Coordinates of C-alpha atoms and ligand atoms in Angstrom, one line a residue:
X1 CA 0.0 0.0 0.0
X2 CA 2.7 2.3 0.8
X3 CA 4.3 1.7 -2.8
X4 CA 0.6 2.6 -3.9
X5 CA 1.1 5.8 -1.9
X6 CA 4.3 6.4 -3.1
X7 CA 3.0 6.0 -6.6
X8 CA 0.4 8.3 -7.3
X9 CA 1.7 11.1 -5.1
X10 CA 2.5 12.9 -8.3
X11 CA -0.7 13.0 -9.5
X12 CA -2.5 15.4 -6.4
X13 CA -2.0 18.4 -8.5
X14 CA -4.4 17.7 -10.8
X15 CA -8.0 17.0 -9.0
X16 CA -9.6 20.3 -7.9
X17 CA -11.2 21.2 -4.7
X18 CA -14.8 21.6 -4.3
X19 CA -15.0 25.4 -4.1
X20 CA -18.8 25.6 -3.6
X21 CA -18.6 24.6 -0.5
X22 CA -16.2 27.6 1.0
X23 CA -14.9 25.9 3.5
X24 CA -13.8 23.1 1.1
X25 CA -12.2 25.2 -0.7
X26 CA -9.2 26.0 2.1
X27 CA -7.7 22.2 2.1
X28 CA -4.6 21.7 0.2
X29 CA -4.5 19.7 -2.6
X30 CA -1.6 17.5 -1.3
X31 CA -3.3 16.3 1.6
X32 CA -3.4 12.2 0.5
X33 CA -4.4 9.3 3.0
X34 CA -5.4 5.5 3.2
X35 CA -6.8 3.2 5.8
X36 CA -7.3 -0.2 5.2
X37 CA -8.7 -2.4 8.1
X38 CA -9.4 -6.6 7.6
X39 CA -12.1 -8.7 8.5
X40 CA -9.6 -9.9 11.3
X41 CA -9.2 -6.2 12.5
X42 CA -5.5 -6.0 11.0
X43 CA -5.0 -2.1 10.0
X44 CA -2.2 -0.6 7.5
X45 CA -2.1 2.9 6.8
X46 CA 0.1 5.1 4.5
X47 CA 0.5 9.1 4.0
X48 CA -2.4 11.4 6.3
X49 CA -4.4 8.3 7.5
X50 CA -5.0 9.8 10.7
X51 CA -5.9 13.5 9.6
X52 CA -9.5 14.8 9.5
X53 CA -11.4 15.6 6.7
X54 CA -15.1 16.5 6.2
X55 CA -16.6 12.7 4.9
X56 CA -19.6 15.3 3.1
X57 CA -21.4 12.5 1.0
X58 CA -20.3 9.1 2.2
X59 CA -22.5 10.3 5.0
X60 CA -25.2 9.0 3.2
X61 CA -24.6 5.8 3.5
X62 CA -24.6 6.0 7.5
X63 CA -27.7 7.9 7.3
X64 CA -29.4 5.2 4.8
X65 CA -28.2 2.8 7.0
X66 CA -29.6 4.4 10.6
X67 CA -32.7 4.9 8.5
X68 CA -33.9 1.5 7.1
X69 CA -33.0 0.1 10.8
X70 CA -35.4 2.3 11.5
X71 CA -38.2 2.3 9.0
X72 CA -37.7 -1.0 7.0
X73 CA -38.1 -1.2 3.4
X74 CA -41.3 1.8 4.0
X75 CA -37.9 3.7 3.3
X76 CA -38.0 2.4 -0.4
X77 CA -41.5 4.5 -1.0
X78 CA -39.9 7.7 -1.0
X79 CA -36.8 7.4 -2.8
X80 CA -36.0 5.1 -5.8
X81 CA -32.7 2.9 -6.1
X82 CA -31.7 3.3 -9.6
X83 CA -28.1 4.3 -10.9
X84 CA -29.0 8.5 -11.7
X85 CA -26.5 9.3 -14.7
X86 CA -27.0 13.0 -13.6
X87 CA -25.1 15.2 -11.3
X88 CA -25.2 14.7 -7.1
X89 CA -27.0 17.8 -7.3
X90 CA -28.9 17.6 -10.6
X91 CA -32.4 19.7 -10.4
X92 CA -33.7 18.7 -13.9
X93 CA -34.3 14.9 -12.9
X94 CA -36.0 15.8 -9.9
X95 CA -38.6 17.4 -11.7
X96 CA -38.8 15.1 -14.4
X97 CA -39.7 12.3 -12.1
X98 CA -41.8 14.2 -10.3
X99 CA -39.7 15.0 -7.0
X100 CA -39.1 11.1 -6.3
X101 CA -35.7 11.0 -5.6
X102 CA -33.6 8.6 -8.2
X103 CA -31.2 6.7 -5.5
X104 CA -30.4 7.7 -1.9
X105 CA -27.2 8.7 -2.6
X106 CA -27.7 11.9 -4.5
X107 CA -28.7 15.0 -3.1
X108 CA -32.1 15.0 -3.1
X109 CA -32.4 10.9 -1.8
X110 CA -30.7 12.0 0.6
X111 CA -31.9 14.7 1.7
X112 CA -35.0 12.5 1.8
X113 CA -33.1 9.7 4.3
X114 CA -32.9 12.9 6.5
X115 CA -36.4 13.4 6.5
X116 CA -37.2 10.2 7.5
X117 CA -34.5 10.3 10.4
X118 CA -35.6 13.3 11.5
X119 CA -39.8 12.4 12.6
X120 CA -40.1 12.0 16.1
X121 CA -36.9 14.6 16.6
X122 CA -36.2 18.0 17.1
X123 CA -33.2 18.6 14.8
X124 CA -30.6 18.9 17.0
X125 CA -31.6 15.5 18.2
X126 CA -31.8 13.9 15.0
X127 CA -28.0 15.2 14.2
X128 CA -26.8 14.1 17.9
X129 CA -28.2 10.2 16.6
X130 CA -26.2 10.5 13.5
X131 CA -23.1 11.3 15.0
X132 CA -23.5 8.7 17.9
X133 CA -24.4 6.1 15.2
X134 CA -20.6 7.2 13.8
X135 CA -19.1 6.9 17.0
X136 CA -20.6 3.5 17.6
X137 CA -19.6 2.4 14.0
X138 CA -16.3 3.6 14.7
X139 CA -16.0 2.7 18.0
X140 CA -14.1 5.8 18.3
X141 CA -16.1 8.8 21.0
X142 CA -13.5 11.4 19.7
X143 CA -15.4 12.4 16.1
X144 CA -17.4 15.6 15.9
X145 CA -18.7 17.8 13.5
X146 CA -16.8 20.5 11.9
X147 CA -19.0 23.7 12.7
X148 CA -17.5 25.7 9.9
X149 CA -17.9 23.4 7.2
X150 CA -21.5 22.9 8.4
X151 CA -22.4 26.9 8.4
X152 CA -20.4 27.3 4.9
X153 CA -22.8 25.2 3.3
X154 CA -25.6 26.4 5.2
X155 CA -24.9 29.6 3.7
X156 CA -24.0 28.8 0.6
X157 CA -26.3 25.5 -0.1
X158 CA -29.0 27.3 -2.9
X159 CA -29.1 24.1 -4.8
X160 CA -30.0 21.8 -1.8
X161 CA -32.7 24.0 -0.8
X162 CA -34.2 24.0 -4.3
X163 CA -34.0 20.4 -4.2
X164 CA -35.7 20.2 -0.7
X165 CA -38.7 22.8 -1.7
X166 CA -39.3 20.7 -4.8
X167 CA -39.8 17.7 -2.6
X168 CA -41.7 19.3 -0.4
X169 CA -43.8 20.5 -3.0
X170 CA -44.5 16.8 -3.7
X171 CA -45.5 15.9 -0.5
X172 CA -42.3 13.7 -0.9
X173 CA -40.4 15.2 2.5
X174 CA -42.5 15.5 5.6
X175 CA -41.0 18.3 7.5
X176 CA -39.9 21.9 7.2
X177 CA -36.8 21.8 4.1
X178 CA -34.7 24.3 6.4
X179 CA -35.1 21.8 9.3
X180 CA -33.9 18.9 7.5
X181 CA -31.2 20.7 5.4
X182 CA -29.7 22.1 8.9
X183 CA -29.6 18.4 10.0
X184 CA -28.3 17.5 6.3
X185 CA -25.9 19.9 6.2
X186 CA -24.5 18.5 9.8
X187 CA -24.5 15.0 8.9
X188 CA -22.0 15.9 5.7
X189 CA -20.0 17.9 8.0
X190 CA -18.5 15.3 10.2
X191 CA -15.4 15.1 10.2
X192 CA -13.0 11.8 10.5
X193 CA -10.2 10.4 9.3
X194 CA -9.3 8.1 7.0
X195 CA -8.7 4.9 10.3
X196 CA -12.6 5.8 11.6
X197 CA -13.7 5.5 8.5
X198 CA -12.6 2.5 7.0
X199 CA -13.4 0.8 11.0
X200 CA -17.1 2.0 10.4
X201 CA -17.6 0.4 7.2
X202 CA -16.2 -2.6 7.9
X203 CA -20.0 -3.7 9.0
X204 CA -20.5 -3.7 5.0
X205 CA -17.8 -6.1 4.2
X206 CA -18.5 -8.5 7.0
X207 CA -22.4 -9.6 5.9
X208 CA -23.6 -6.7 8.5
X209 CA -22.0 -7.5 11.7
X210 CA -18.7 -5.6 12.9
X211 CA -15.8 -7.1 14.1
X212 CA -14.6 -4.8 16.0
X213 CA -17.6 -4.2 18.6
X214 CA -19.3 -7.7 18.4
X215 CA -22.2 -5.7 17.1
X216 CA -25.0 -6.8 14.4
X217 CA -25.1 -3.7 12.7
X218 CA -27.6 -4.6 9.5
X219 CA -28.8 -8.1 9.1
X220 CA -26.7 -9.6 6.4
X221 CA -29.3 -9.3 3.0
X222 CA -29.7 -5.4 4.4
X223 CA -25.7 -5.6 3.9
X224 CA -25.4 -7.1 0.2
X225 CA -28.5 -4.8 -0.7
X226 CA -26.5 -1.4 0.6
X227 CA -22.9 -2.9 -1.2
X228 CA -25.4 -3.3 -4.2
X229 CA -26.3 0.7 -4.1
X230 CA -22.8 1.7 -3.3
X231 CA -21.9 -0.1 -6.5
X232 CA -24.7 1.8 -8.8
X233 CA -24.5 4.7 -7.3
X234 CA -22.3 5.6 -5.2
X235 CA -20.5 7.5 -7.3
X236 CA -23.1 9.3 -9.5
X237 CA -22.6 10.2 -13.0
X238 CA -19.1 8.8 -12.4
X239 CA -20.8 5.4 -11.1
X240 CA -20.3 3.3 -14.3
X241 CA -16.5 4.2 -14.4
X242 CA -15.8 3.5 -10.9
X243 CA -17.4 -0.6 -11.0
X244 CA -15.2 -0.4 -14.5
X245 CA -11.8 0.6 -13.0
X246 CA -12.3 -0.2 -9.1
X247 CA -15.0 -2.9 -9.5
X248 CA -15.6 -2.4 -5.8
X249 CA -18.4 -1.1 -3.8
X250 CA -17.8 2.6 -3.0
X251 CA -19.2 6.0 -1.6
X252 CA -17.2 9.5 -2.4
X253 CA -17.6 12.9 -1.0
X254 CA -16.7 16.3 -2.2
X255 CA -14.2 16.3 1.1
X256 CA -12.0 14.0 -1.5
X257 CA -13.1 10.7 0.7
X258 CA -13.8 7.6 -0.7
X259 CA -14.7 4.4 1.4
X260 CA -14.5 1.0 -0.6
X261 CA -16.0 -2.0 0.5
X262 CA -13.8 -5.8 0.1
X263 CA -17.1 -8.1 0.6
X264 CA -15.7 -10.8 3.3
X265 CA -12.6 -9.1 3.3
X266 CA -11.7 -5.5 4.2
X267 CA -12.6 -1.6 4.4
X268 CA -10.7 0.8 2.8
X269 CA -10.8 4.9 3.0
X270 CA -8.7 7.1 1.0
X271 CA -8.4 10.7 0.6
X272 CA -6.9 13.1 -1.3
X273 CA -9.0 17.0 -1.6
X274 CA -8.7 16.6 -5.4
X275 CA -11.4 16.0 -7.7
X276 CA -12.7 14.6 -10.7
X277 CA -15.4 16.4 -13.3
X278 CA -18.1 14.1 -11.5
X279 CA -17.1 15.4 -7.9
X280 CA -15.2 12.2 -7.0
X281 CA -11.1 12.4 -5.5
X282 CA -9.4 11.7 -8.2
X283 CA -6.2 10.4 -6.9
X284 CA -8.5 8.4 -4.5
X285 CA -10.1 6.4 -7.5
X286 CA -6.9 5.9 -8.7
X287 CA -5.5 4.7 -5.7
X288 CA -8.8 2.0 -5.4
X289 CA -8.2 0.8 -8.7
X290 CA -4.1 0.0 -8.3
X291 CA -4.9 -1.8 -4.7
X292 CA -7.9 -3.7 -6.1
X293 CA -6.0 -4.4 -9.2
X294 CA -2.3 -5.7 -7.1
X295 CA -4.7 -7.0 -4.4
X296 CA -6.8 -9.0 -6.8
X297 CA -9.9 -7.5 -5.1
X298 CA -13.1 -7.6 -7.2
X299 CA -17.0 -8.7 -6.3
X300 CA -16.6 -10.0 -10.1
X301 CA -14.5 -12.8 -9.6
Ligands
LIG401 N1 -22.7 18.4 1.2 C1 -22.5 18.2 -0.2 C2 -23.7 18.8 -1.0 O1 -24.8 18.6 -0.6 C3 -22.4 16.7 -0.4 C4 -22.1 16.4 -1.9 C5 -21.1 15.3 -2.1 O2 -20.3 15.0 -1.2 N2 -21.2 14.8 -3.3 O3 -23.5 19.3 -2.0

C-alpha cells in the first residue's frame, strides 16, 4: 500500500477542490491518505491516515443505513434505487420524475433519508443520533462535526434547498426543508479520518455484523443490498467508471473521501481534496483501482 502511496503522489496536482462549498475550498491539494482495516481487524495505513477531513457524501450511507433500521423497506416509497447518470445535485431529474428522488445517494435521496431520520426529533436530536451512530460504528467517542464546514454550506447550499422545496412541493419530505437541510448539512459535516472511516464500514464487508464491537449492525441481506447501491450509485454520474476501473463497492464525498468495501474481506478509505469532473477524488479512484487491481480484489471474480 505504501508503494501505492508512493506511486500516485505525483498526480495530487491535478483534482480540484470543491470550491462551492467555502470551506472546502481551504484544504490543500496535497493532503493524501489511506486506511485499510481486515475482516480480522489488521489495520495498514500510509500518507495522512489519521488527519481529519469532512466525509460530506459518504454520510449517506450511514444515514441510509440508521434509516432503514429504523423504517424497514417503508424507506423504499420515498426514494427510488436506480443508478442516476445525472449530477449529485442535478435539479432537472428531480422534476422530471416528479420529486421522487432517483437513488439515496444523491442529493435529493438523501436529503430525503434525513427526512425520515428526522420524525419523532427535534433537529438537534436527529444530528446528535447521526453522530452517535458514527461513533458507535467507529467505536471511536472522539469524532465531531466541523462547525465551519456545516455553516459554509448552510450559507451557501441554494441548490439543496431548491432540491428540498421541490420535494416538499411533492409531498415527498415530511418536514420543514430548512429543518432537514440544517440536520443534512451536519450530517455531511463530520469530520474523521481516514482509520474511523474505514473501521465503520467494515459492518458492509462482513455480511452486517462488525468485528470490531461484536455488534450486528444490519442483518446480512440489508448488507449485500446497501454494497449493491454503493456499487450503482455511489458514485453518480461517475458510477459506471468506478465498477469499470475499481470494481468495488464505493461511496465518495466532495471532502476527497472515498470508502470501498472488500465483501468478506476489508474496508478501505482514502483521501486526497482533489477531484474529478463528476465530484469524485481523483487520486482516491486511482489509488482504489491500483490496490484492487495488485490486491486481486473484485466482487466479479
Ligand atoms: N454536502 C454536499 C452537498 O450537498 C455533499 C455532496 C457530495 O459530497 N457529493 O452538496
Amino acid at each position: 500500500m505504501l508503494e501505492v502511496h508512493a506511486e500516485l503522489l505525483d498526480r495530487l496536482e491535478l483534482g480540484k477542490v470543491a470550491d462551492y462549498i467555502p470551506q472546502l475550498a481551504t484544504v490543500p491539494l496535497q493532503k493524501y491518505g489511506i486506511a485499510v482495516v481486515t475482516r480480522e481487524g489488521e489495520l495498514v495505513t500510509a500518507g495522512d491516515a489519521a488527519e481529519d477531513f469532512s466525509i460530506q457524501s459518504i454520510s449517506k450511507l450511514f444515514t441510509l443505513s440508521l434509516a432503514l433500521g429504523r423504517f424497514g423497506d417503508r424507506l423504499w416509497d420515498r426514494v427510488d434505487r436506480e443508478p442516476s447518470g445525472n449530477a449529485f445535485n442535478s435539479i432537472v431529474q428531480l422534476e422530471h420524475e416528479n420529486g421522487r428522488p432517483r437513488n439515496p445517494f444523491v442529493n435529493a435521496g438523501a436529503i430525503a433519508v434525513t427526512d425520515a431520520i428526522l420524525s419523532g426529533h427535534l433537529p438537534k436530536e436527529a444530528i446528535g443520533e447521526i453522530l452517535s451512530y458514527m461513533r458507535f460504528l467507529a467505536s471511536d467517542d472522539s469524532i465531531v462535526i466541523d462547525p465551519l464546514v456545516a455553516r459554509s454550506e448552510q450559507l451557501t447550499g441554494h441548490r439543496n434547498f431548491a432540491l428540498a422545496h421541490f420535494m416538499k412541493s411533492y409531498g415527498v419530505i415530511d418536514h420543514d426543508p430548512a429543518m432537514v437541510l440544517g440536520v443534512y448539512f451536519h450530517q455531511c459535516a463530520i469530520a474523521m479520518n481516514c482509520i474511523q472511516l474505514a473501521r465503520s464500514g467494515l459492518f458492509l464487508a462482513c455480511d452486517g455484523c462488525s468485528p470490531l464491537t461484536g455488534d450486528r449492525v444490519v442483518s446480512t441481506s440489508r448488507a449485500r443490498r446497501i454494497n449493491s447501491l454503493m456499487m450503482m450509485c455511489g458514485h453518480y454520474d461517475g458510477a459506471g467508471d468506478f465498477a469499470f476501473r475499481v470494481g468495488l463497492p464505493g461511496k465518495s464525498g466532495v471532502g476527497g473521501g472515498i470508502l470501498a468495501i472488500v465483501p468478506g474481506k476489508a474496508s478501505i478509505a482514502v483521501w486526497s481534496p482533489g477531484l474529478d469532473i463528476n465530484g469524485n477524488s481523483l487520486v482516491g479512484t486511482a489509488t482504489l483501482e491500483l490496490l484492487a487491481k495488485r490486491m486481486s480484489w473484485s466482487v466479479f471474480h
